[in-house]
mmCIF file of C-alpha atoms in Angstrom:
data_model
loop_
_atom_site.group_PDB
_atom_site.id
_atom_site.type_symbol
_atom_site.label_atom_id
_atom_site.label_comp_id
_atom_site.label_asym_id
_atom_site.label_seq_id
_atom_site.Cartn_x
_atom_site.Cartn_y
_atom_site.Cartn_z
ATOM 1 C CA MET A 1 100.146 159.585 19.329
ATOM 2 C CA ARG A 2 96.589 159.427 18.077
ATOM 3 C CA ILE A 3 94.551 161.844 20.201
ATOM 4 C CA ALA A 4 90.866 162.770 20.273
ATOM 5 C CA HIS A 5 89.734 165.930 22.070
ATOM 6 C CA LEU A 6 86.034 165.902 23.003
ATOM 7 C CA ASP A 7 84.034 169.075 23.614
ATOM 8 C CA LEU A 8 80.554 167.841 22.796
ATOM 9 C CA THR A 9 78.399 170.792 23.637
ATOM 10 C CA ALA A 10 75.333 171.529 21.531
ATOM 11 C CA SER A 11 76.688 174.711 19.966
ATOM 12 C CA ALA A 12 79.859 176.793 19.930
ATOM 13 C CA SER A 13 79.919 180.146 21.681
ATOM 14 C CA PRO A 14 81.826 182.968 19.957
ATOM 15 C CA VAL A 15 83.578 183.645 23.261
ATOM 16 C CA ASP A 16 84.147 180.028 24.338
ATOM 17 C CA GLY A 17 87.460 179.737 26.173
ATOM 18 C CA ILE A 18 87.415 175.926 26.169
ATOM 19 C CA GLY A 19 87.101 175.816 22.400
ATOM 20 C CA ALA A 20 90.029 178.235 22.071
ATOM 21 C CA VAL A 21 92.175 176.083 24.370
ATOM 22 C CA ILE A 22 91.440 172.919 22.386
ATOM 23 C CA ALA A 23 92.189 174.622 19.059
ATOM 24 C CA THR A 24 95.548 175.925 20.323
ATOM 25 C CA LEU A 25 96.445 172.592 21.892
ATOM 26 C CA ALA A 26 95.504 170.613 18.789
ATOM 27 C CA ARG A 27 97.709 172.827 16.604
ATOM 28 C CA ALA A 28 100.646 172.360 18.971
ATOM 29 C CA GLN A 29 100.174 168.590 19.132
ATOM 30 C CA ARG A 30 99.929 168.289 15.361
ATOM 31 C CA ALA A 31 103.156 170.302 15.104
ATOM 32 C CA GLY A 32 104.945 167.855 17.374
ATOM 33 C CA GLY A 33 104.355 169.239 20.865
ATOM 34 C CA GLY A 34 107.944 169.817 21.956
ATOM 35 C CA GLU A 35 109.120 166.217 22.463
ATOM 36 C CA GLY A 36 107.520 165.065 19.238
ATOM 37 C CA ALA A 37 109.074 167.934 17.300
ATOM 38 C CA ARG A 38 112.581 167.035 18.564
ATOM 39 C CA ALA A 39 111.981 163.426 17.601
ATOM 40 C CA GLY A 40 110.766 164.423 14.168
ATOM 41 C CA GLY A 41 107.231 163.184 14.794
ATOM 42 C CA THR A 42 103.803 164.720 15.119
ATOM 43 C CA ASP A 43 100.548 163.700 16.729
ATOM 44 C CA GLU A 44 97.400 162.759 14.835
ATOM 45 C CA VAL A 45 94.672 164.846 16.456
ATOM 46 C CA ASP A 46 90.901 164.892 15.960
ATOM 47 C CA VAL A 47 88.607 167.427 17.606
ATOM 48 C CA LEU A 48 85.118 166.119 18.257
ATOM 49 C CA GLY A 49 83.262 169.293 19.111
ATOM 50 C CA PRO A 50 80.295 171.374 17.965
ATOM 51 C CA ARG A 51 81.469 171.403 14.335
ATOM 52 C CA TRP A 52 81.921 167.628 14.339
ATOM 53 C CA ARG A 53 78.477 167.240 15.919
ATOM 54 C CA ALA A 54 77.024 169.583 13.274
ATOM 55 C CA GLY A 55 73.770 170.170 15.120
ATOM 56 C CA ALA A 56 72.819 166.481 15.280
ATOM 57 C CA SER A 57 70.474 165.258 18.004
ATOM 58 C CA LEU A 58 71.789 163.684 21.184
ATOM 59 C CA PRO A 59 70.867 160.098 20.138
ATOM 60 C CA ALA A 60 72.343 160.491 16.658
ATOM 61 C CA THR A 61 75.544 161.987 18.069
ATOM 62 C CA ALA A 62 75.779 159.184 20.639
ATOM 63 C CA VAL A 63 75.650 156.518 17.899
ATOM 64 C CA ARG A 64 78.283 158.335 15.844
ATOM 65 C CA LEU A 65 80.478 158.802 18.915
ATOM 66 C CA VAL A 66 80.396 155.125 19.854
ATOM 67 C CA ARG A 67 81.355 154.188 16.301
ATOM 68 C CA ALA A 68 84.234 156.682 16.330
ATOM 69 C CA LEU A 69 85.680 155.510 19.654
ATOM 70 C CA ALA A 70 84.925 151.790 19.594
ATOM 71 C CA ARG A 71 87.280 151.211 16.673
ATOM 72 C CA GLY A 72 90.229 151.667 19.050
ATOM 73 C CA ARG A 73 92.012 154.041 16.680
ATOM 74 C CA TYR A 74 92.972 156.505 19.447
ATOM 75 C CA ASP A 75 95.833 156.157 21.908
ATOM 76 C CA VAL A 76 94.110 158.594 24.264
ATOM 77 C CA VAL A 77 90.788 160.436 24.461
ATOM 78 C CA HIS A 78 90.766 163.812 26.233
ATOM 79 C CA LEU A 79 87.379 164.905 27.615
ATOM 80 C CA HIS A 80 86.996 168.650 28.146
ATOM 81 C CA SER A 81 84.439 169.840 30.741
ATOM 82 C CA VAL A 82 82.076 167.916 33.016
ATOM 83 C CA TYR A 83 78.302 167.300 33.370
ATOM 84 C CA ARG A 84 78.070 166.172 29.743
ATOM 85 C CA PRO A 85 76.190 162.939 28.981
ATOM 86 C CA LEU A 86 78.078 162.362 25.741
ATOM 87 C CA HIS A 87 81.388 162.606 27.604
ATOM 88 C CA ALA A 88 80.189 160.034 30.138
ATOM 89 C CA LEU A 89 79.275 157.758 27.230
ATOM 90 C CA ALA A 90 82.730 158.304 25.723
ATOM 91 C CA ALA A 91 84.366 157.402 29.048
ATOM 92 C CA ALA A 92 82.346 154.177 29.194
ATOM 93 C CA VAL A 93 83.381 153.224 25.655
ATOM 94 C CA CYS A 94 87.016 153.940 26.547
ATOM 95 C CA VAL A 95 86.830 151.726 29.643
ATOM 96 C CA LEU A 96 85.285 148.847 27.689
ATOM 97 C CA SER A 97 87.809 149.158 24.851
ATOM 98 C CA GLY A 98 90.854 149.704 27.102
ATOM 99 C CA THR A 99 91.528 153.177 25.677
ATOM 100 C CA PRO A 100 93.102 155.620 28.163
ATOM 101 C CA TYR A 101 91.194 158.842 28.678
ATOM 102 C CA ALA A 102 91.896 162.127 30.451
ATOM 103 C CA VAL A 103 89.421 164.657 31.838
ATOM 104 C CA SER A 104 89.859 168.439 32.033
ATOM 105 C CA PRO A 105 87.126 169.856 34.324
ATOM 106 C CA HIS A 106 87.834 173.467 33.240
ATOM 107 C CA SER A 107 86.616 174.782 36.650
ATOM 108 C CA GLY A 108 83.324 172.878 36.394
ATOM 109 C CA LEU A 109 83.836 171.247 39.801
ATOM 110 C CA SER A 110 84.409 174.470 41.730
ATOM 111 C CA PRO A 111 82.327 174.417 44.940
ATOM 112 C CA ILE A 112 80.784 177.808 44.237
ATOM 113 C CA GLY A 113 79.975 176.756 40.689
ATOM 114 C CA ARG A 114 78.267 173.613 41.948
ATOM 115 C CA ARG A 115 75.816 175.800 43.885
ATOM 116 C CA ARG A 116 74.102 176.681 40.620
ATOM 117 C CA ALA A 117 71.649 173.870 39.778
ATOM 118 C CA ARG A 118 72.845 172.359 43.057
ATOM 119 C CA VAL A 119 70.577 169.303 43.206
ATOM 120 C CA ARG A 120 70.959 168.337 39.565
ATOM 121 C CA LYS A 121 74.759 168.608 39.733
ATOM 122 C CA ALA A 122 74.950 166.699 43.029
ATOM 123 C CA VAL A 123 72.961 163.804 41.565
ATOM 124 C CA TRP A 124 75.037 163.753 38.375
ATOM 125 C CA ILE A 125 78.300 163.777 40.328
ATOM 126 C CA ALA A 126 77.151 160.967 42.621
ATOM 127 C CA VAL A 127 75.763 158.760 39.857
ATOM 128 C CA VAL A 128 78.094 159.503 36.915
ATOM 129 C CA GLU A 129 80.923 161.995 37.309
ATOM 130 C CA ARG A 130 82.726 160.371 40.242
ATOM 131 C CA ALA A 131 83.105 157.142 38.265
ATOM 132 C CA VAL A 132 84.326 159.040 35.200
ATOM 133 C CA LEU A 133 86.954 160.869 37.261
ATOM 134 C CA ARG A 134 87.981 157.753 39.191
ATOM 135 C CA ARG A 135 88.661 155.685 36.066
ATOM 136 C CA ALA A 136 90.453 158.461 34.158
ATOM 137 C CA THR A 137 94.115 157.992 33.378
ATOM 138 C CA ALA A 138 94.481 161.594 34.508
ATOM 139 C CA VAL A 139 92.340 164.489 35.627
ATOM 140 C CA VAL A 140 94.103 167.474 34.090
ATOM 141 C CA CYS A 141 93.779 170.431 36.454
ATOM 142 C CA LEU A 142 94.745 174.018 35.716
ATOM 143 C CA SER A 143 95.924 174.834 39.234
ATOM 144 C CA ALA A 144 96.404 173.419 42.718
ATOM 145 C CA GLN A 145 93.074 175.063 43.537
ATOM 146 C CA GLU A 146 91.297 172.972 40.911
ATOM 147 C CA ARG A 147 93.142 169.839 42.007
ATOM 148 C CA GLY A 148 91.744 170.426 45.487
ATOM 149 C CA ASP A 149 88.228 170.738 44.047
ATOM 150 C CA VAL A 150 88.622 167.389 42.275
ATOM 151 C CA ARG A 151 90.146 165.591 45.250
ATOM 152 C CA ALA A 152 87.338 166.840 47.504
ATOM 153 C CA LEU A 153 84.976 164.756 45.381
ATOM 154 C CA VAL A 154 87.275 161.880 44.382
ATOM 155 C CA PRO A 155 90.245 161.569 46.768
ATOM 156 C CA SER A 156 91.785 158.824 44.625
ATOM 157 C CA ALA A 157 91.700 160.860 41.395
ATOM 158 C CA ARG A 158 95.023 160.792 39.548
ATOM 159 C CA CYS A 159 95.560 164.512 39.053
ATOM 160 C CA ALA A 160 98.064 166.383 36.900
ATOM 161 C CA ILE A 161 98.494 170.153 36.815
ATOM 162 C CA VAL A 162 98.955 171.556 33.308
ATOM 163 C CA ARG A 163 98.222 175.186 32.449
ATOM 164 C CA ASN A 164 96.219 176.383 29.464
ATOM 165 C CA PRO A 165 98.235 177.096 26.316
ATOM 166 C CA LEU A 166 98.195 180.481 24.604
ATOM 167 C CA GLU A 167 99.450 181.288 21.138
ATOM 168 C CA PRO A 168 102.451 183.659 21.354
ATOM 169 C CA ARG A 169 101.448 187.271 20.886
ATOM 170 C CA ALA A 170 103.256 190.572 21.087
ATOM 171 C CA ALA A 171 102.347 193.228 23.625
ATOM 172 C CA VAL A 172 100.112 195.867 22.058
ATOM 173 C CA PRO A 173 101.441 199.441 21.814
ATOM 174 C CA ARG A 174 100.317 201.349 24.892
ATOM 175 C CA ASP A 175 99.965 205.065 25.555
ATOM 176 C CA PRO A 176 100.820 206.061 29.154
ATOM 177 C CA ALA A 177 98.095 208.694 28.908
ATOM 178 C CA THR A 178 95.375 206.118 28.100
ATOM 179 C CA PRO A 179 91.991 207.390 29.362
ATOM 180 C CA PRO A 180 90.498 205.593 32.381
ATOM 181 C CA VAL A 181 88.822 202.731 30.528
ATOM 182 C CA ALA A 182 88.631 199.254 32.039
ATOM 183 C CA VAL A 183 87.872 196.436 29.606
ATOM 184 C CA THR A 184 86.498 192.945 30.268
ATOM 185 C CA LEU A 185 86.227 190.099 27.741
ATOM 186 C CA ALA A 186 83.684 187.564 28.953
ATOM 187 C CA ARG A 187 80.508 185.643 28.362
ATOM 188 C CA PHE A 188 77.544 187.545 29.804
ATOM 189 C CA ASP A 189 77.219 185.045 32.653
ATOM 190 C CA VAL A 190 76.329 187.326 35.563
ATOM 191 C CA TYR A 191 76.975 184.807 38.322
ATOM 192 C CA GLN A 192 80.250 183.187 37.257
ATOM 193 C CA LYS A 193 81.856 186.231 35.622
ATOM 194 C CA GLY A 194 80.844 188.547 38.466
ATOM 195 C CA LEU A 195 79.112 191.048 36.214
ATOM 196 C CA ASP A 196 76.931 192.147 39.133
ATOM 197 C CA ARG A 197 80.141 192.958 41.008
ATOM 198 C CA LEU A 198 81.301 194.903 37.975
ATOM 199 C CA ALA A 199 78.071 196.919 37.900
ATOM 200 C CA ALA A 200 78.439 197.788 41.596
ATOM 201 C CA LEU A 201 82.048 198.827 40.995
ATOM 202 C CA ALA A 202 81.020 201.003 38.053
ATOM 203 C CA ALA A 203 78.473 202.761 40.260
ATOM 204 C CA ALA A 204 81.183 203.378 42.869
ATOM 205 C CA ALA A 205 83.632 204.778 40.279
ATOM 206 C CA PRO A 206 81.585 206.909 37.876
ATOM 207 C CA GLU A 207 84.702 208.633 36.489
ATOM 208 C CA ILE A 208 85.910 205.339 34.958
ATOM 209 C CA ARG A 209 84.361 203.764 31.869
ATOM 210 C CA PHE A 210 83.836 200.006 31.961
ATOM 211 C CA ASP A 211 83.457 198.114 28.666
ATOM 212 C CA VAL A 212 82.438 194.440 28.619
ATOM 213 C CA HIS A 213 82.862 192.678 25.267
ATOM 214 C CA GLY A 214 81.005 189.398 24.989
ATOM 215 C CA ASP A 215 77.699 187.716 24.229
ATOM 216 C CA LEU A 216 74.673 186.333 26.051
ATOM 217 C CA ASP A 217 75.387 183.016 27.738
ATOM 218 C CA ALA A 218 73.085 180.018 28.058
ATOM 219 C CA ASN A 219 73.417 180.277 31.845
ATOM 220 C CA ASP A 220 70.556 182.587 32.905
ATOM 221 C CA PRO A 221 70.398 185.035 29.971
ATOM 222 C CA GLY A 222 67.476 186.709 31.742
ATOM 223 C CA ALA A 223 69.763 187.829 34.560
ATOM 224 C CA ALA A 224 72.165 189.291 32.004
ATOM 225 C CA ARG A 225 69.396 191.210 30.249
ATOM 226 C CA ARG A 226 68.152 192.618 33.559
ATOM 227 C CA LEU A 227 71.644 193.723 34.526
ATOM 228 C CA MET A 228 72.213 195.340 31.136
ATOM 229 C CA ALA A 229 68.919 197.218 31.427
ATOM 230 C CA THR A 230 69.784 198.671 34.848
ATOM 231 C CA ALA A 231 73.565 199.140 34.481
ATOM 232 C CA PRO A 232 75.166 202.512 35.340
ATOM 233 C CA GLU A 233 75.802 204.813 32.386
ATOM 234 C CA ASN A 234 79.562 204.224 32.559
ATOM 235 C CA LEU A 235 79.147 200.445 32.077
ATOM 236 C CA ARG A 236 78.689 199.278 28.493
ATOM 237 C CA PHE A 237 77.955 195.781 27.182
ATOM 238 C CA LEU A 238 79.409 195.446 23.691
ATOM 239 C CA PRO A 239 79.712 192.727 21.022
ATOM 240 C CA PRO A 240 82.617 190.277 21.180
ATOM 241 C CA VAL A 241 85.909 191.290 19.579
ATOM 242 C CA ARG A 242 88.468 189.150 17.794
ATOM 243 C CA GLY A 243 91.840 189.542 16.121
ATOM 244 C CA ALA A 244 92.833 193.118 15.388
ATOM 245 C CA ASP A 245 89.637 194.432 17.010
ATOM 246 C CA LYS A 246 90.553 192.660 20.254
ATOM 247 C CA ASP A 247 94.073 194.094 20.112
ATOM 248 C CA ALA A 248 92.607 197.552 19.584
ATOM 249 C CA ALA A 249 90.236 197.186 22.541
ATOM 250 C CA LEU A 250 93.087 196.083 24.802
ATOM 251 C CA ALA A 251 95.398 198.832 23.546
ATOM 252 C CA ALA A 252 92.755 201.478 24.289
ATOM 253 C CA SER A 253 92.241 200.292 27.869
ATOM 254 C CA ALA A 254 94.038 201.445 30.981
ATOM 255 C CA LEU A 255 93.134 198.212 32.806
ATOM 256 C CA TYR A 256 91.768 194.739 32.209
ATOM 257 C CA LEU A 257 89.171 193.750 34.799
ATOM 258 C CA GLN A 258 87.941 190.264 35.740
ATOM 259 C CA LEU A 259 85.861 189.812 38.894
ATOM 260 C CA SER A 260 84.729 186.208 38.385
ATOM 261 C CA ARG A 261 83.486 184.156 41.318
ATOM 262 C CA TRP A 262 85.471 181.207 39.979
ATOM 263 C CA GLU A 263 87.724 180.436 37.018
ATOM 264 C CA GLY A 264 89.798 177.559 35.757
ATOM 265 C CA GLN A 265 92.337 179.708 33.976
ATOM 266 C CA SER A 266 90.794 182.455 31.881
ATOM 267 C CA ILE A 267 92.093 182.673 28.311
ATOM 268 C CA ALA A 268 90.864 186.284 28.100
ATOM 269 C CA LEU A 269 92.918 187.166 31.172
ATOM 270 C CA LEU A 270 95.996 185.434 29.735
ATOM 271 C CA GLU A 271 95.522 187.380 26.493
ATOM 272 C CA ALA A 272 95.311 190.659 28.408
ATOM 273 C CA LEU A 273 98.458 189.825 30.380
ATOM 274 C CA ALA A 274 100.274 188.867 27.176
ATOM 275 C CA ALA A 275 99.192 192.153 25.615
ATOM 276 C CA GLY A 276 100.781 194.037 28.496
ATOM 277 C CA VAL A 277 97.546 195.397 29.953
ATOM 278 C CA PRO A 278 97.601 195.831 33.762
ATOM 279 C CA CYS A 279 95.056 193.388 35.169
ATOM 280 C CA VAL A 280 92.728 193.782 38.155
ATOM 281 C CA VAL A 281 91.018 190.620 39.380
ATOM 282 C CA SER A 282 88.969 189.028 42.135
ATOM 283 C CA ALA A 283 90.611 186.801 44.743
ATOM 284 C CA ALA A 284 89.292 183.672 42.989
ATOM 285 C CA VAL A 285 90.862 184.691 39.683
ATOM 286 C CA ALA A 286 94.162 185.546 41.360
ATOM 287 C CA GLU A 287 94.227 182.108 42.984
ATOM 288 C CA SER A 288 93.863 180.475 39.569
ATOM 289 C CA LEU A 289 97.299 181.939 38.722
ATOM 290 C CA ALA A 290 98.967 180.570 41.874
ATOM 291 C CA PRO A 291 101.572 179.833 42.974
ATOM 292 C CA ASP A 292 103.780 181.848 40.652
ATOM 293 C CA GLY A 293 101.471 184.304 38.870
ATOM 294 C CA GLY A 294 100.021 186.357 41.709
ATOM 295 C CA HIS A 295 102.558 189.143 41.285
ATOM 296 C CA THR A 296 101.272 189.831 37.768
ATOM 297 C CA VAL A 297 97.820 191.086 38.840
ATOM 298 C CA VAL A 298 96.189 193.396 41.376
ATOM 299 C CA THR A 299 93.598 191.671 43.560
ATOM 300 C CA VAL A 300 90.644 193.733 44.755
ATOM 301 C CA PRO A 301 88.078 192.916 47.454
ATOM 302 C CA ASP A 302 84.417 192.221 46.716
ATOM 303 C CA ASP A 303 83.357 195.491 48.402
ATOM 304 C CA PRO A 304 82.821 197.936 45.501
ATOM 305 C CA ASP A 305 83.941 201.049 47.377
ATOM 306 C CA ALA A 306 87.173 199.405 48.512
ATOM 307 C CA ALA A 307 87.768 198.053 44.998
ATOM 308 C CA ALA A 308 87.177 201.523 43.523
ATOM 309 C CA ARG A 309 89.760 203.037 45.875
ATOM 310 C CA ARG A 310 92.334 200.399 44.897
ATOM 311 C CA ILE A 311 91.718 200.983 41.202
ATOM 312 C CA ARG A 312 91.997 204.758 41.562
ATOM 313 C CA ALA A 313 95.333 204.291 43.325
ATOM 314 C CA LEU A 314 96.553 202.041 40.509
ATOM 315 C CA LEU A 315 95.487 204.510 37.807
ATOM 316 C CA ALA A 316 97.430 207.216 39.646
ATOM 317 C CA ASP A 317 100.591 205.072 39.762
ATOM 318 C CA PRO A 318 102.161 204.779 36.275
ATOM 319 C CA ALA A 319 105.228 202.986 37.650
ATOM 320 C CA GLU A 320 103.124 200.200 39.138
ATOM 321 C CA ARG A 321 101.099 199.857 35.934
ATOM 322 C CA ALA A 322 104.352 199.631 33.943
ATOM 323 C CA ARG A 323 105.601 196.879 36.269
ATOM 324 C CA LEU A 324 102.380 194.904 35.911
ATOM 325 C CA SER A 325 102.506 195.293 32.140
ATOM 326 C CA ARG A 326 106.086 194.085 31.925
ATOM 327 C CA GLU A 327 105.884 191.224 34.418
ATOM 328 C CA GLY A 328 102.493 189.995 33.238
ATOM 329 C CA ALA A 329 103.639 189.646 29.629
ATOM 330 C CA ALA A 330 106.846 187.873 30.713
ATOM 331 C CA TRP A 331 104.993 185.432 32.969
ATOM 332 C CA VAL A 332 102.522 184.428 30.245
ATOM 333 C CA ARG A 333 105.345 183.984 27.750
ATOM 334 C CA ASP A 334 107.189 181.689 30.161
ATOM 335 C CA THR A 335 104.250 179.557 31.326
ATOM 336 C CA THR A 336 101.777 179.121 28.449
ATOM 337 C CA ASP A 337 103.959 178.135 25.482
ATOM 338 C CA PRO A 338 101.806 175.697 23.443
ATOM 339 C CA ALA A 339 104.712 173.376 22.541
ATOM 340 C CA ARG A 340 105.707 173.076 26.185
ATOM 341 C CA ILE A 341 102.100 172.459 27.275
ATOM 342 C CA ALA A 342 101.707 169.797 24.576
ATOM 343 C CA ALA A 343 104.877 168.072 25.792
ATOM 344 C CA GLN A 344 103.607 168.113 29.392
ATOM 345 C CA LEU A 345 100.321 166.565 28.280
ATOM 346 C CA ARG A 346 102.167 163.904 26.317
ATOM 347 C CA ALA A 347 103.869 162.861 29.564
ATOM 348 C CA VAL A 348 100.513 162.847 31.354
ATOM 349 C CA TYR A 349 98.872 160.754 28.653
ATOM 350 C CA ARG A 350 101.670 158.184 28.892
ATOM 351 C CA SER A 351 101.647 158.017 32.682
ATOM 352 C CA GLY A 352 99.148 155.180 32.904
ATOM 353 C CA THR A 353 97.183 152.840 30.673
ATOM 354 C CA PRO A 354 93.935 151.620 32.221
ATOM 355 C CA SER A 355 92.701 148.130 31.494
ATOM 356 C CA PRO A 356 88.980 147.542 30.913
ATOM 357 C CA LEU A 357 86.853 147.848 34.047
ATOM 358 C CA ARG A 358 89.722 148.553 36.434
ATOM 359 C CA ARG A 359 91.946 151.427 37.413
ATOM 360 C CA ALA A 360 95.536 151.787 36.327
ATOM 361 C CA THR A 361 98.768 152.573 38.092
ATOM 362 C CA PHE A 362 99.483 156.259 37.667
ATOM 363 C CA GLN A 363 102.516 158.342 38.545
ATOM 364 C CA GLU A 364 101.163 161.770 39.455
ATOM 365 C CA VAL A 365 102.467 164.647 37.383
ATOM 366 C CA SER A 366 102.065 167.963 39.206
#
C-alpha cells in the first residue's frame, strides 16, 4: 500500500508521543507490517510532519499539501490528531479525489480535554471536525473509552480500536533496594498531565522524591512555570531523557507515576511498563489500558493523602512490585508489537473505500 501519515503541527516537541507513534508505525509498515512481510511485500510510507513542513507558513504548507495529495498517489491518508486546519484541508482533498483517509484523534476528543478552549473547540467540532470524522474510512481509536468519546460527537463514525505500537525493548535491570524515587516522563502540561496533582502528592509524601523529565508545552507554559516555582522540595522538573539516559532514569526509579486527567494511550507509560517499572496511575490513565491492561498498574485516587497512603503500601510490598513489573512487561510485549499493529491497520485501511462526496460501507473492526 501507499500510505501517508499526516502530523502537521507547526513544530516537533522533543517529548511528542504522537510523533514517536508515527515513526514506529512507519518503520513497521515499511518492513511489511505482518501480513505484508508474509506476502513478501512492503508498504510505501511517507510522513508529512514538522520536518516535511520545515517551518513553512500555513498558506505555503497548504499549497504544498494539496499538490502532494491531489495527485492520487496514496492508497490511504492517515490523519493524526484533531483541531488542525491542514488536516481538515487534507480530508477535503481526499474526499474530492476519492482517496480513503483515516483519523486518529489521539485523545483530542476527550470530554475533559474539550473543556480547555471550550468555545473554540466546540465551534471547530460543529463546523469542521464532525464532517471530517463522518467521512473518514475509519476513526482509529486507542481504546473503547476513546471510541465512546468519538461516538458521543458522531454516532455514525466508523470506529476501529487499534493500540499504539511500541518498539520491543528489554526490561531494565532493577535493584530491589531502589530508593523511593518516582519518575514521570511527560510534557509540562499542568492540566492534562496532572502535574498539579503530582505536586499535591509530593507535599503529602515528603519522604519520596518525585522526578518529572520533560519540557515546557505550548499549552499554558505560564501555569507550568508557576507550578515549578512553588513545587515542594522533593519534586524536581528535569530535562527530557532519551535512549540510554531514559533507561537509566527508569532503572533508578522505584515507581513510574502518571496522574493525567486524560490520555489516549501514553507511550511513556508503555515504555515504563516494558522496562518492568511498577506503574501508579490515575483512574483515567488506567481506563486507557482497558479492558485487559488494568492488572498491570496501581490506580490511585485524586485525593493526595489517600494516594500517598497507597503508594507507601506499594513501596513496602516487594512482592506486589515484582508482580507488577513482571505482568506489565509481558502485557506490553503481547499487545504493542509494531508488526501486529501494522497488520491490524492494514485491515482497517482496506475495510472501506469512500467515493467522492459520500460515505462508504464500512465493516467495523474493534
